[in-house]
């Protein structure tokens, strides 16, 4: 096959600037081959190199005593959870592929993040996802939404991993560019951590997994450019096709292989496929690598070296094996009925060398590809729309006159409404470790001893037909996790919106009884070449970083997804999704959000309304968007010190055993929080347990009624306790500096709320119907 001539037009088509191409010439000392041009294109794309965001990402806190593998070191971060046990977790995006082909785009996003976890030597045990779509009134949005959810459920359910938490928002800004962010968490022992490095000169390099095809060609480059109708159609082939059953076999084979001790390094073939896995493993180890493409299994005839190197066919792994132990590797792969091939060798040259049909088609310094990609300091300036946002006041906004009707509208808002239409398609109970399933503030899983991968000693005993060695039992660990981001907040004030995202995630963990261990983020933004968009990115990262420091939740890794915009529809709302993982010390501390028993006291922790905020918590609120069709106004301020004291106090109260439920006030404000506490518990499949409440807010005066009920003032939590403990709980909270007041009593079948200006009520069955069925009705 004749390779095309390298022309300025071909270079531009590969998204390399003239300056970047000049740097390629300097590195090679000659013009690149067509395959080398493709390799530089994908490795120097934003998706792989973070060339536009690397300087900004340095602002994140990434160090802590409990971090075993930190941000940027490997495929996923790893944190110690005690007793020699650790967790690996990460979140990544598959936005553009899902916009082009929603089912496979979402499915392979799940597959890719699962591979990132078992590449580290960890067994994947739980998943969550964060999704954003346009409005469901649009039939195209419904098609995308249905396809994405189906793809996630297909891959996760078939692989056998519980998809146990997540979030879904709907907003016009995501109309042409949905966001699909997938998170996975795995468990392992400290001595099972595996590195993605090509160690050991002369060690053989193995390929395992299905044959390489033409699907997924240059997917990383596709994800690093604006999405247009033309590019979407052209890049339909850049969407990979997943096989979760194959991935399950690859996962089990890799974990067994690691237990043999014959693995020197392992890396999945994710973004940029064989290119990324070879050059990154060599660069991390400071070695070189040489492979022969004729040995790579191929499922299409006459594939070029360009196609083989840039294909992103799924479920493939690159494994460096200690020399002399090849037969053990082959035996395990054959046992699991997996395709495999020995395709290369680790060298001492520091170069990535690729041969095809007897010719050298790639000869590039590995570190130049991975560590010396161009880095840009992009211009940033405050967006012009911020002047109007700051100027907005409530003067022309009428106060609510029908609070019960407005509450039902908010509960039926698709961003607030129950996501049961989504999660009932997921298996969230597989592996029998799920403790708190979808529907509460945070998911909780139990890590059991049998969740951990097999040890080398156990494997050796099994091979010898001997009893497994007796080792101290691993105590159960209870891990909570959640993800959060209010894109409207970030759009209206990127710095405060970033702080609010990490704060809400940590508040959700506190409501579950967990202390944060670490965070992983997925920064979804538009084109960074626009100064206003880069300003959004910088400011939101600054806010998240401050929050991570305040809550001792260092960033262990994540993903940047830029160019999320489509033609005339413009850029998405900036959406820096934050997933936070926490540890619950004792099972009795696990707390859920719904009210428990009639007669229980309802207590509000935190100030009912921020009186220093001229918008009283209504800026950027779901109420303002839903009832008044306005997305403007500065969002509520997030005081990190206030939030930190609230979280610490709430955990202390939970540890006393006196808190029966805890639910944070977020979208929709206090009224929605109270309603959700009445209606969110499921006692069995499709069997809600509804319980009412009588609430008295009449002592709160000198504030707008809509602000009191639907304002989104930060750092508020509604808890319940036995009535005899109410005074004690309130006094303890006040002693810690947290405003606290009893505002009602659980019981009955109606939510009744008394205010300084009147009273309203609604049967909880009506509230539940509006909330539970809203999305299903839109999708019918």
XYZ file of C-alpha atoms in Angstrom:
780
model
C 0.000 0.000 0.000
C 1.396 3.366 -1.048
C 1.528 5.899 1.755
C 0.317 9.432 1.024
C 2.838 12.223 0.718
C 3.262 14.351 3.843
C 1.843 17.737 2.822
C 0.774 20.766 4.878
C -2.828 19.770 4.151
C -2.267 16.247 5.503
C -0.529 17.645 8.598
C -3.475 19.994 9.222
C -5.896 17.102 8.755
C -4.072 15.374 11.621
C -4.706 18.409 13.879
C -1.021 19.295 14.105
C -0.120 22.968 13.793
C 2.818 24.060 11.598
C 4.853 24.712 14.771
C 4.040 21.261 16.121
C 5.029 19.674 12.832
C 8.288 21.602 12.951
C 8.925 20.116 16.387
C 8.287 16.643 14.935
C 10.915 17.318 12.282
C 13.376 18.415 14.963
C 12.762 15.302 17.067
C 13.144 12.901 14.145
C 15.753 14.815 12.171
C 13.759 13.909 9.064
C 10.191 13.979 7.721
C 7.934 11.463 9.476
C 6.436 8.447 7.806
C 2.659 8.456 7.415
C 2.346 6.143 10.428
C 4.639 8.348 12.513
C 2.543 11.372 11.574
C -0.545 9.554 12.841
C 1.255 8.581 16.047
C 2.317 12.155 16.802
C -1.225 13.300 15.999
C -2.861 11.064 18.595
C -0.152 11.280 21.248
C -0.044 15.060 21.008
C -3.818 15.406 20.991
C -5.425 17.034 24.017
C -6.985 13.692 24.927
C -3.576 12.053 25.403
C -1.168 14.899 26.159
C -3.254 17.538 28.019
C -1.258 20.113 26.096
C -3.771 22.900 26.793
C -4.554 21.990 30.382
C -1.395 20.592 31.940
C -0.338 23.938 33.490
C -3.816 24.384 34.991
C -3.994 20.841 36.371
C -0.883 21.496 38.437
C -3.121 23.515 40.752
C -4.799 20.381 42.091
C -3.601 18.938 45.412
C -2.332 15.430 44.630
C -0.276 14.377 47.650
C -1.350 12.685 50.869
C 0.015 10.037 53.205
C -2.601 7.492 52.136
C -1.993 7.812 48.390
C -0.096 4.814 47.026
C -0.287 5.773 43.333
C -0.867 9.425 42.566
C -2.308 11.513 39.765
C -0.533 11.160 36.429
C 1.644 8.247 37.523
C -0.419 5.417 36.076
C -3.808 4.516 34.609
C -5.638 5.103 37.900
C -4.906 6.441 41.363
C -4.688 4.091 44.348
C -5.473 4.924 47.988
C -4.804 2.924 51.157
C -7.925 1.993 53.146
C -6.145 0.091 55.928
C -5.262 -3.527 56.753
C -3.117 -3.819 53.635
C -6.116 -3.140 51.384
C -6.307 -0.367 48.787
C -8.799 0.980 46.275
C -8.133 2.095 42.707
C -10.558 4.502 41.029
C -10.857 6.915 38.139
C -13.389 8.711 35.946
C -13.119 9.256 32.183
C -15.255 10.613 29.355
C -16.591 9.175 26.114
C -18.488 12.244 24.982
C -17.884 12.525 21.250
C -18.226 8.799 20.542
C -21.537 8.785 22.432
C -22.790 11.771 20.433
C -22.016 9.934 17.194
C -23.073 6.400 18.183
C -24.701 6.490 21.632
C -24.924 2.758 22.387
C -21.365 1.761 21.479
C -19.928 5.108 22.522
C -21.252 4.692 26.060
C -20.593 0.948 26.208
C -16.953 1.278 25.271
C -16.573 4.178 27.696
C -17.515 1.741 30.453
C -15.175 -0.896 29.045
C -12.273 1.530 28.889
C -12.559 2.674 32.493
C -12.894 -0.921 33.722
C -9.615 -1.770 31.938
C -7.918 1.202 33.590
C -8.745 -0.404 36.937
C -7.697 -4.009 36.386
C -4.579 -2.786 34.581
C -3.508 -1.608 38.043
C -3.912 -5.141 39.418
C -7.252 -4.344 41.064
C -10.497 -6.257 40.756
C -13.266 -3.915 39.494
C -16.144 -3.983 42.009
C -18.369 -0.947 41.305
C -19.203 1.660 38.680
C -21.058 4.940 38.438
C -21.726 7.398 35.646
C -22.370 11.108 35.201
C -24.528 12.013 32.193
C -25.690 15.259 30.569
C -28.231 15.651 27.771
C -30.384 18.290 26.124
C -34.073 18.548 26.934
C -36.192 15.419 26.571
C -38.832 17.264 24.533
C -36.389 16.870 21.636
C -36.759 13.419 19.973
C -33.059 13.366 19.044
C -32.150 13.876 22.702
C -34.450 11.010 23.666
C -32.679 8.801 21.114
C -29.267 9.707 22.498
C -30.401 9.296 26.113
C -31.939 5.888 25.460
C -28.892 4.708 23.504
C -26.382 5.840 26.120
C -28.239 4.249 29.025
C -28.645 1.028 27.036
C -24.936 0.987 26.206
C -23.900 1.498 29.822
C -26.278 -1.188 31.089
C -25.256 -3.636 28.368
C -21.554 -3.437 29.104
C -21.744 -3.229 32.891
C -24.398 -5.920 33.270
C -22.653 -8.356 30.919
C -19.256 -7.785 32.520
C -20.793 -8.325 35.937
C -20.092 -5.085 37.771
C -22.716 -3.180 39.780
C -23.512 0.265 38.400
C -24.550 1.634 41.755
C -24.582 5.431 41.572
C -24.558 8.410 39.248
C -26.277 11.588 38.156
C -28.165 12.824 35.101
C -28.819 16.463 34.187
C -30.795 17.893 31.282
C -30.112 21.318 29.797
C -30.303 22.890 26.342
C -26.551 23.526 26.379
C -25.910 19.770 25.952
C -28.307 19.466 22.994
C -25.675 18.744 20.376
C -22.965 17.347 22.625
C -24.053 14.991 25.422
C -21.611 14.149 28.190
C -20.927 10.546 29.170
C -18.493 10.247 32.089
C -17.817 6.742 33.446
C -16.235 5.886 36.809
C -14.948 2.556 38.086
C -13.581 1.464 41.452
C -11.512 -1.641 42.161
C -9.859 -3.284 45.157
C -6.453 -4.870 45.701
C -3.743 -5.458 48.286
C -0.779 -3.113 48.524
C 1.619 -5.717 47.150
C -0.601 -6.338 44.111
C -0.165 -2.874 42.595
C 0.898 -3.261 38.971
C 2.751 -0.654 36.954
C 2.292 0.144 33.291
C 6.012 0.148 32.561
C 8.145 -1.882 30.169
C 10.789 -3.034 32.649
C 13.536 -5.558 31.933
C 15.722 -5.315 28.844
C 15.056 -8.334 26.659
C 11.690 -9.122 28.210
C 9.088 -10.258 25.674
C 6.014 -8.150 24.932
C 2.657 -9.909 24.597
C -0.595 -8.791 23.000
C -3.753 -10.340 24.431
C -7.377 -9.849 23.465
C -9.389 -9.829 20.263
C -7.822 -9.131 16.910
C -7.211 -5.547 15.801
C -9.694 -4.083 13.354
C -10.339 -0.765 11.695
C -12.866 0.366 14.329
C -11.826 3.214 16.563
C -9.236 4.655 14.185
C -7.729 7.824 15.689
C -10.453 8.095 18.323
C -8.228 10.169 20.611
C -7.723 12.734 17.869
C -11.479 12.766 17.159
C -12.124 13.582 20.823
C -9.739 16.536 20.570
C -11.592 18.628 18.004
C -14.921 20.411 17.767
C -17.850 18.145 17.020
C -19.551 19.106 13.742
C -22.096 17.351 11.542
C -19.350 16.676 9.017
C -16.815 15.381 11.558
C -19.477 13.253 13.248
C -20.279 11.497 9.989
C -16.631 11.124 9.015
C -15.660 9.801 12.415
C -18.421 7.237 12.844
C -15.623 4.707 12.319
C -13.754 6.250 15.263
C -16.372 4.773 17.580
C -15.190 1.445 18.913
C -17.311 -1.683 19.194
C -17.293 -3.354 22.602
C -17.550 -6.964 23.730
C -18.090 -7.104 27.519
C -17.888 -10.899 27.639
C -14.425 -10.742 26.071
C -13.412 -8.053 28.561
C -14.486 -10.286 31.445
C -12.211 -13.043 30.137
C -9.335 -10.592 29.673
C -9.833 -9.261 33.216
C -9.819 -12.708 34.829
C -6.838 -13.855 32.759
C -4.836 -10.723 33.635
C -5.569 -11.001 37.365
C -4.577 -14.671 37.319
C -1.464 -13.847 35.322
C -0.446 -11.224 37.876
C -0.696 -13.849 40.620
C 1.972 -15.924 38.873
C 4.558 -13.177 39.326
C 5.608 -13.381 35.692
C 4.364 -9.898 34.714
C 6.912 -7.085 34.519
C 4.407 -4.468 33.330
C 0.882 -4.176 31.966
C -1.025 -1.513 30.061
C -4.420 -1.469 28.383
C -4.807 -0.389 24.781
C -7.222 2.472 25.321
C -6.970 5.857 23.642
C -4.495 5.608 20.737
C -4.479 1.819 21.050
C -1.215 0.030 20.379
C 0.553 3.387 19.977
C -0.196 4.616 23.479
C 0.405 1.309 25.235
C 3.842 0.816 23.676
C 5.322 4.298 23.968
C 3.886 4.966 27.457
C 5.191 1.712 28.954
C 8.645 2.377 27.505
C 8.689 6.015 28.623
C 7.635 5.164 32.195
C 10.414 2.607 32.524
C 13.043 4.667 30.707
C 13.507 1.814 28.264
C 12.698 1.222 24.620
C 10.312 -1.142 22.899
C 10.333 -2.858 19.538
C 7.323 -4.597 18.012
C 6.520 -6.434 14.765
C 3.108 -5.641 13.302
C 2.943 -8.819 11.240
C 2.585 -10.667 14.555
C -0.368 -8.527 15.734
C -3.660 -10.426 15.340
C -5.746 -8.657 12.674
C -9.377 -9.194 11.777
C -9.346 -7.183 8.560
C -7.226 -8.029 5.496
C -4.390 -5.833 4.287
C -4.341 -3.482 7.248
C -1.694 -0.782 6.984
C 0.779 -0.009 9.736
C -1.107 3.285 10.258
C -4.364 1.406 10.847
C -2.857 -1.208 13.151
C -1.048 1.335 15.318
C -3.969 3.785 15.601
C -6.857 1.341 15.879
C -8.749 1.536 19.176
C -10.334 -1.897 18.932
C -11.506 -2.821 22.407
C -10.581 -5.337 25.126
C -6.870 -5.481 24.249
C -3.925 -5.450 26.647
C -0.156 -5.143 26.285
C 1.774 -7.237 28.797
C 5.524 -7.270 29.444
C 6.602 -10.688 30.723
C 9.735 -11.755 32.564
C 11.939 -13.554 30.065
C 11.847 -17.324 30.418
C 8.255 -17.434 31.663
C 6.523 -17.196 28.319
C 4.988 -20.661 28.535
C 3.127 -19.790 31.760
C 1.603 -16.794 30.010
C 0.544 -18.786 26.978
C -0.982 -21.485 29.182
C -3.174 -18.979 31.056
C -4.313 -17.212 27.904
C -5.190 -20.535 26.311
C -7.074 -21.573 29.449
C -9.258 -18.475 29.150
C -9.635 -19.041 25.398
C -8.087 -15.690 24.573
C -6.274 -14.682 21.395
C -2.670 -13.769 22.126
C 0.596 -13.087 20.340
C 4.186 -12.377 21.287
C 4.778 -9.207 19.296
C 7.956 -7.600 20.568
C 10.767 -7.013 23.039
C 11.877 -4.436 25.602
C 15.073 -2.703 24.474
C 17.610 -0.312 25.977
C 17.395 2.246 23.153
C 14.759 4.545 24.640
C 13.002 4.360 21.295
C 9.708 2.997 20.076
C 10.496 0.977 16.968
C 7.778 -0.612 14.845
C 8.436 -3.033 11.986
C 5.949 -4.098 9.331
C 6.569 -6.383 6.397
C 10.278 -6.353 7.109
C 10.563 -2.552 7.166
C 10.932 -0.059 10.009
C 7.799 2.106 9.796
C 8.197 3.900 13.142
C 11.355 4.922 14.969
C 10.617 7.576 17.584
C 12.076 8.464 21.016
C 9.402 7.223 23.424
C 9.742 10.023 25.975
C 9.465 12.678 23.268
C 6.022 11.325 22.465
C 4.740 11.076 26.015
C 6.602 13.611 28.151
C 7.578 16.315 25.707
C 4.347 17.066 23.900
C 3.882 20.784 23.295
C 2.327 22.637 26.228
C 0.358 25.836 25.737
C -0.437 28.720 28.062
C -3.811 29.653 26.637
C -5.216 33.154 26.903
C -8.116 33.527 29.301
C -10.512 36.353 29.951
C -13.771 36.666 31.818
C -16.807 35.933 29.667
C -18.795 38.984 28.587
C -22.074 37.501 29.836
C -20.827 37.705 33.422
C -21.692 41.419 33.572
C -25.379 40.592 33.153
C -25.137 37.682 35.588
C -23.728 39.929 38.310
C -26.285 42.626 37.663
C -29.294 40.319 37.996
C -31.639 41.001 40.926
C -34.973 39.591 42.040
C -36.847 42.892 41.707
C -38.804 41.775 38.655
C -39.346 38.203 39.854
C -42.702 37.611 41.547
C -42.613 35.565 44.741
C -44.335 32.189 44.697
C -48.095 32.249 45.202
C -48.659 28.493 44.857
C -45.842 26.728 46.645
C -47.424 23.265 46.380
C -47.714 23.562 42.602
C -44.156 24.889 42.286
C -42.853 22.018 44.416
C -44.488 19.484 42.097
C -42.991 21.259 39.064
C -39.540 21.027 40.622
C -39.939 17.365 41.572
C -40.966 16.646 37.970
C -37.989 18.602 36.577
C -35.963 15.932 34.784
C -32.733 16.964 36.496
C -34.328 16.572 39.952
C -36.802 13.762 39.221
C -36.056 10.155 40.129
C -33.563 8.512 37.798
C -35.190 5.104 38.233
C -35.811 4.947 34.473
C -32.032 4.893 34.172
C -30.839 2.769 37.057
C -33.512 0.087 36.827
C -31.747 -0.892 33.581
C -28.515 -1.419 35.515
C -27.662 -4.408 37.658
C -26.683 -2.694 40.908
C -26.681 -5.817 43.082
C -24.266 -8.139 41.243
C -21.264 -9.329 43.336
C -23.377 -8.987 46.490
C -21.407 -6.050 47.872
C -23.989 -3.299 47.400
C -25.141 -1.816 50.703
C -26.777 1.484 49.689
C -28.134 1.348 46.143
C -29.184 4.198 43.827
C -31.592 6.665 45.401
C -29.713 8.004 48.415
C -27.086 10.755 48.645
C -24.166 8.375 48.084
C -23.762 4.730 47.177
C -22.111 2.385 49.659
C -20.416 -0.931 48.928
C -18.932 -3.540 51.219
C -15.445 -4.738 50.287
C -15.190 -8.326 51.447
C -12.129 -10.504 51.655
C -13.245 -12.475 48.595
C -13.462 -9.241 46.579
C -9.679 -9.068 46.443
C -7.653 -10.603 43.609
C -5.965 -13.946 44.278
C -2.516 -13.646 45.892
C 0.675 -15.221 44.615
C 0.760 -17.602 47.600
C -2.863 -18.647 47.034
C -2.231 -19.192 43.348
C 0.910 -21.248 43.959
C -0.926 -23.444 46.470
C -3.786 -23.934 44.055
C -1.428 -24.973 41.256
C 0.299 -27.408 43.587
C -3.012 -28.877 44.725
C -2.345 -27.795 48.293
C -4.633 -25.995 50.763
C -4.561 -22.224 50.526
C -2.200 -20.633 53.069
C -3.881 -19.332 56.181
C -3.628 -15.567 56.424
C -5.253 -13.056 58.763
C -8.820 -12.310 57.646
C -9.351 -8.978 55.952
C -12.029 -7.007 57.828
C -14.898 -5.708 55.714
C -14.471 -2.178 54.419
C -17.402 0.127 53.706
C -16.706 2.546 50.885
C -19.050 5.354 49.820
C -18.837 7.304 46.597
C -20.777 9.886 44.631
C -20.334 12.349 41.779
C -21.551 15.916 41.464
C -21.503 19.042 39.356
C -24.094 21.725 38.748
C -23.169 22.978 35.274
C -25.428 26.020 35.560
C -23.527 27.127 38.676
C -20.202 26.750 36.876
C -21.486 28.664 33.870
C -22.705 31.511 36.059
C -19.624 31.603 38.306
C -16.898 29.067 37.444
C -14.944 29.548 40.660
C -17.933 29.224 42.990
C -19.387 26.475 40.811
C -16.158 24.498 41.101
C -16.161 24.880 44.880
C -19.825 23.867 45.005
C -19.186 20.674 42.984
C -16.551 19.264 45.346
C -18.434 20.550 48.396
C -21.700 18.872 47.429
C -19.912 15.592 46.758
C -18.258 15.700 50.186
C -21.548 16.726 51.795
C -23.229 13.705 50.201
C -20.516 11.479 51.652
C -21.004 13.019 55.094
C -24.749 12.332 54.823
C -23.866 8.668 54.177
C -21.558 8.579 57.212
C -18.295 8.692 55.255
C -15.130 10.773 55.441
C -13.557 11.628 52.054
C -10.393 9.799 50.964
C -9.770 11.265 47.533
C -11.310 12.669 44.377
C -11.167 12.099 40.636
C -12.457 14.676 38.179
C -13.665 14.863 34.590
C -13.273 18.379 33.213
C -15.823 18.797 30.386
C -15.472 22.118 28.549
C -15.694 23.668 25.108
C -12.877 24.755 22.817
C -9.881 25.996 24.886
C -8.778 28.323 22.091
C -11.619 30.649 23.100
C -10.316 32.790 25.990
C -13.742 32.876 27.675
C -13.924 29.092 27.763
C -10.372 28.732 29.019
C -11.252 31.240 31.742
C -14.142 28.994 32.781
C -11.725 26.069 32.966
C -9.071 27.880 35.001
C -11.536 29.352 37.472
C -13.433 26.113 38.070
C -10.185 24.189 38.623
C -9.164 26.856 41.140
C -12.440 26.358 42.989
C -12.230 22.552 42.957
C -8.622 22.628 44.114
C -9.498 24.846 47.096
C -12.335 22.515 48.012
C -10.137 19.419 47.754
C -7.650 21.008 50.136
C -10.369 22.033 52.586
C -11.866 18.539 52.756
C -8.563 16.601 52.574
C -9.678 14.942 49.333
C -6.612 14.991 47.048
C -7.098 14.448 43.326
C -5.796 11.002 42.354
C -6.318 11.394 38.610
C -9.021 12.044 36.089
C -9.697 13.190 32.567
C -9.980 16.367 30.530
C -12.566 16.490 27.752
C -12.437 19.653 25.683
C -14.025 20.730 22.385
C -17.494 19.867 23.674
C -19.433 22.109 21.356
C -21.327 21.719 18.136
C -21.705 24.345 15.431
C -24.392 26.954 16.015
C -25.448 25.244 19.241
C -22.244 26.513 20.830
C -20.363 25.167 23.825
C -21.810 23.121 26.650
C -22.179 24.599 30.092
C -18.764 24.065 31.696
C -19.105 20.783 33.591
C -16.180 19.786 35.818
C -17.653 16.584 37.231
C -16.145 15.520 40.540
C -16.365 11.977 41.949
C -15.310 11.572 45.579
C -14.679 8.323 47.432
C -14.965 8.037 51.209
C -14.601 5.473 53.972
C -17.208 4.568 56.594
C -15.549 3.400 59.794
C -18.304 1.099 61.052
C -21.360 -0.451 59.371
C -23.646 1.084 61.988
C -22.593 4.535 60.751
C -24.116 3.948 57.297
C -26.873 6.536 56.894
C -29.497 7.009 54.188
C -31.489 10.050 53.121
C -35.104 9.008 53.692
C -37.204 9.546 56.797
C -37.513 6.439 58.969
C -40.164 6.468 61.712
C -43.308 8.391 62.526
C -42.724 10.791 65.411
C -39.058 11.398 64.589
C -37.844 14.980 64.928
C -36.791 16.796 61.740
C -33.779 19.057 62.264
C -32.232 21.535 59.869
C -28.455 21.889 60.158
C -27.175 25.117 58.625
C -28.651 28.553 58.032
C -32.127 28.414 56.403
C -31.222 31.268 54.039
C -27.975 33.130 53.396
C -29.094 36.635 54.253
C -25.836 38.121 52.950
C -26.687 36.898 49.441
C -28.763 39.525 47.594
C -30.407 36.681 45.632
C -31.014 34.619 48.799
C -29.851 31.406 47.132
C -32.045 31.765 44.042
C -29.247 32.733 41.644
C -28.817 29.958 39.067
C -31.381 27.875 40.961
C -33.501 25.138 39.448
C -36.534 27.088 40.685
C -35.549 30.164 38.709
C -34.955 28.022 35.612
C -38.118 25.904 35.971
C -40.713 28.418 37.149
C -39.363 31.644 35.613
C -37.355 30.275 32.658
C -34.246 32.221 33.697
C -30.721 30.834 33.975
C -28.899 33.784 35.439
C -27.777 35.410 38.663
C -24.735 34.581 40.741
C -25.179 31.134 42.326
C -25.132 30.791 46.118
C -21.750 31.364 47.751
C -19.863 28.347 49.047
C -17.940 29.053 52.263
C -15.517 26.144 52.597
C -14.888 26.687 56.298
C -18.605 26.668 57.038
C -18.995 23.533 54.932
C -16.101 21.787 56.623
C -17.537 22.443 60.092
C -20.956 21.194 58.960
C -19.507 17.943 57.570
C -17.410 17.290 60.674
C -20.367 18.021 62.947
C -22.719 15.802 60.951
C -20.278 12.901 61.067
C -19.852 13.372 64.810
C -23.614 13.240 65.277
C -23.856 10.125 63.115
C -21.121 8.453 65.172
C -23.236 8.920 68.326
C -25.872 6.672 66.763
C -28.607 9.255 67.183
C -29.051 10.299 63.519
C -31.615 8.200 61.649
C -31.485 9.965 58.279
C -29.481 12.724 56.615
C -30.191 14.418 53.294
C -28.404 17.415 51.839
C -30.203 20.461 50.448
C -29.102 21.028 46.872
C -31.125 21.500 43.652
C -34.657 22.612 44.486
C -33.790 23.788 47.977
C -35.298 22.904 51.328
C -38.797 22.007 50.079
C -37.451 19.499 47.565
C -35.093 18.080 50.199
C -38.017 17.514 52.572
C -40.175 15.987 49.831
C -37.395 13.644 48.726
C -36.913 12.525 52.318
C -40.601 11.531 52.336
C -40.669 9.643 49.029
C -37.285 8.180 48.078
C -37.185 4.907 50.000
C -37.922 1.719 48.058
C -38.898 -1.192 50.315
C -38.947 -3.538 47.303
C -38.832 -3.294 43.516
C -41.382 -0.701 42.357
C -42.650 -0.553 45.961
C -42.131 2.883 47.500
C -42.372 3.449 51.227
C -44.023 6.829 51.570
C -44.190 8.768 54.817
C -45.320 12.340 55.389
C -44.063 15.166 57.553
C -45.356 18.260 59.315
C -42.924 21.151 58.995
C -43.058 24.545 60.693
C -40.906 27.327 59.215
C -43.071 30.157 60.527
C -40.333 31.514 62.780
C -38.217 32.379 59.732
C -39.247 35.871 58.671
C -37.897 38.740 56.560
C -37.139 36.521 53.583
C -38.899 35.726 50.333
C -41.038 32.596 50.459
C -39.541 31.200 47.257
C -36.054 31.744 48.662
C -36.937 29.957 51.895
C -38.524 26.985 50.154
C -36.633 26.701 46.877
C -33.440 28.734 47.322
C -30.226 26.736 47.155
C -28.194 28.289 49.966
C -25.156 26.077 50.538
C -24.162 23.931 53.533
C -27.568 22.728 54.720
C -28.575 19.206 55.720
C -31.899 17.857 56.971
C -31.521 15.116 59.576
C -33.930 13.146 61.734
C -33.583 11.573 65.145
C -35.800 10.136 67.871
C -37.805 12.957 69.502
C -36.157 12.383 72.886
C -32.733 13.050 71.327
C -33.680 16.191 69.436
C -32.621 18.744 72.052
C -29.315 16.980 72.633
C -28.554 16.798 68.881
C -29.370 20.476 68.391
C -27.222 21.576 71.324
C -24.260 19.491 70.121
C -24.519 21.040 66.664
C -24.673 24.555 68.068
C -21.727 23.828 70.313
C -19.734 23.014 67.153
C -20.800 26.303 65.591
C -23.475 24.907 63.250
C -26.911 26.600 63.235
C -29.517 23.966 64.115
C -33.252 24.003 64.714
C -36.069 21.511 64.958
C -38.386 22.274 62.058
C -40.887 19.420 62.102
C -42.025 15.893 62.795
C -42.149 12.786 60.597
C -45.507 11.078 60.091
C -48.787 10.897 58.195
C -49.348 10.745 54.459
C -49.075 14.455 53.678
C -46.163 16.879 53.506
C -47.450 19.974 55.282
C -45.339 23.128 55.515
C -46.259 26.171 57.602
C -44.505 29.463 56.895
C -44.721 32.999 58.217
C -47.162 33.875 55.414
C -49.360 30.804 55.322
C -49.410 27.053 54.922
C -49.426 24.545 52.066
C -49.612 20.787 51.853
C -49.595 17.953 49.332
C -50.225 14.218 49.622
C -46.897 12.426 49.426
C -48.424 10.025 46.895
C -48.870 12.959 44.491
C -45.354 14.199 45.121
C -44.004 10.702 44.533
C -45.916 10.340 41.270
C -44.543 13.626 39.920
C -41.020 12.706 40.950
C -40.931 8.971 40.154
C -42.644 8.940 36.764
C -41.469 12.200 35.171
C -38.668 10.778 33.008
C -40.600 7.624 32.082
C -43.483 9.762 30.830
C -41.120 11.863 28.726
C -39.554 8.725 27.242
C -42.865 6.955 26.544
